[in-house]
mmCIF file of C-alpha atoms in Angstrom:
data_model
loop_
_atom_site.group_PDB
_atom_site.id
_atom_site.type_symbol
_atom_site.label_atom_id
_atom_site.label_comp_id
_atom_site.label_asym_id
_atom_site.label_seq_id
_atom_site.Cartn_x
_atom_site.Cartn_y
_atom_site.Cartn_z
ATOM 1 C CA UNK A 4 -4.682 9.491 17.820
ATOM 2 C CA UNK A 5 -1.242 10.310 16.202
ATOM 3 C CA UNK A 6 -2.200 11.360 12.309
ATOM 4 C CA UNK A 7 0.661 11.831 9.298
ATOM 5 C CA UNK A 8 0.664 13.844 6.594
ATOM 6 C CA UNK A 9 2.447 10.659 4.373
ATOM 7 C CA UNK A 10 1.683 6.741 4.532
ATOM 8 C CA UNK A 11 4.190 4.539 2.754
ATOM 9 C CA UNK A 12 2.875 0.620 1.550
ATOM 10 C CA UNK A 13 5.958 -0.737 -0.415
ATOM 11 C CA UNK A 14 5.042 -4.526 -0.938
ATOM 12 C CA UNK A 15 3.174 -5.237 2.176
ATOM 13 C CA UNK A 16 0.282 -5.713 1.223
ATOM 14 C CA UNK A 17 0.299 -8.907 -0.896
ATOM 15 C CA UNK A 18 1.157 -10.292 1.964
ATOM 16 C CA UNK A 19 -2.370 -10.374 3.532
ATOM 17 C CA UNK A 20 -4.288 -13.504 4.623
ATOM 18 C CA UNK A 21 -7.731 -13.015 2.651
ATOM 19 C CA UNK A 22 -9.687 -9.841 1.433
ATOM 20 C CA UNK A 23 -10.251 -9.304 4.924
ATOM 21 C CA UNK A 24 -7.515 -9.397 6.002
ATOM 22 C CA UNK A 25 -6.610 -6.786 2.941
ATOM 23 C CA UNK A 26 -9.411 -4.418 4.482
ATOM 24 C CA UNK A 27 -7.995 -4.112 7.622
ATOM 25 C CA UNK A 28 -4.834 -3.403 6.582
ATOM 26 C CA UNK A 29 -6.039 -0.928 3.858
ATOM 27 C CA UNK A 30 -8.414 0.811 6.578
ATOM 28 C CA UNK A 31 -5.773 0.763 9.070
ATOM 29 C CA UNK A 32 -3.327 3.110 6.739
ATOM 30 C CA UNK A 33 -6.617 5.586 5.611
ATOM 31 C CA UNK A 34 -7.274 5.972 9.281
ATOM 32 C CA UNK A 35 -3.780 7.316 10.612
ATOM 33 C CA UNK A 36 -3.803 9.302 7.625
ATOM 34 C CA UNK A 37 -4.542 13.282 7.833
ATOM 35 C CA UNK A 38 -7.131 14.815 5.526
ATOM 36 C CA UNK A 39 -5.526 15.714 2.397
ATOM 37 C CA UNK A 40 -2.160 13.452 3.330
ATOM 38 C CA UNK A 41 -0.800 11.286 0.492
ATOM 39 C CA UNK A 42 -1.037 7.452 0.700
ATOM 40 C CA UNK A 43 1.827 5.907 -1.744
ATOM 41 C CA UNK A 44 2.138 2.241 -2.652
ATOM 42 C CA UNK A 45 4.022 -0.144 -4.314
ATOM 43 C CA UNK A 46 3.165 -3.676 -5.274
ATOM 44 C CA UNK A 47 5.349 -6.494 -5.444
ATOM 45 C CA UNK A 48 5.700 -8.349 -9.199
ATOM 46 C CA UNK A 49 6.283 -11.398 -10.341
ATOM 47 C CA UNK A 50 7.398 -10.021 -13.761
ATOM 48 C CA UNK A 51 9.989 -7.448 -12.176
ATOM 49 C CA UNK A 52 10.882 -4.168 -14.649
ATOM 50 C CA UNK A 53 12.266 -6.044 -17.371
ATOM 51 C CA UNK A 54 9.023 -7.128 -18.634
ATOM 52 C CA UNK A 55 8.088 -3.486 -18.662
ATOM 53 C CA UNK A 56 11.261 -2.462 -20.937
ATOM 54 C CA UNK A 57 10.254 -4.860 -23.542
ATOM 55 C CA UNK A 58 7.021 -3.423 -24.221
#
């Protein structure tokens, strides 16, 4: 089994069916990962950055 040292989710997963569906896709990243690898992720917002500035 091929392992990384770096897994990259950029808005994927919002795109899952169900909680499940989530799971698998969340378990499927930890496994391929190597011990002590880093797992980075970015969510897709409705809001987008401006909403951030004006706070």
């Amino acid at each position: 089994a091929r392992k990384f040292d770096l897994v990259i989710s950029s808005a994927v997963l919002h795109f899952a069916r169900d909680e499940q569906h989530f799971q698998k896709m969340v378990n499927e990243m930890w496994r391929v990962l190597k011990p002590g690898g880093l797992f980075l992720r970015g969510w897709q917002v409705q809001s987008g950055l401006s909403s951030w500035s004006s706070r």
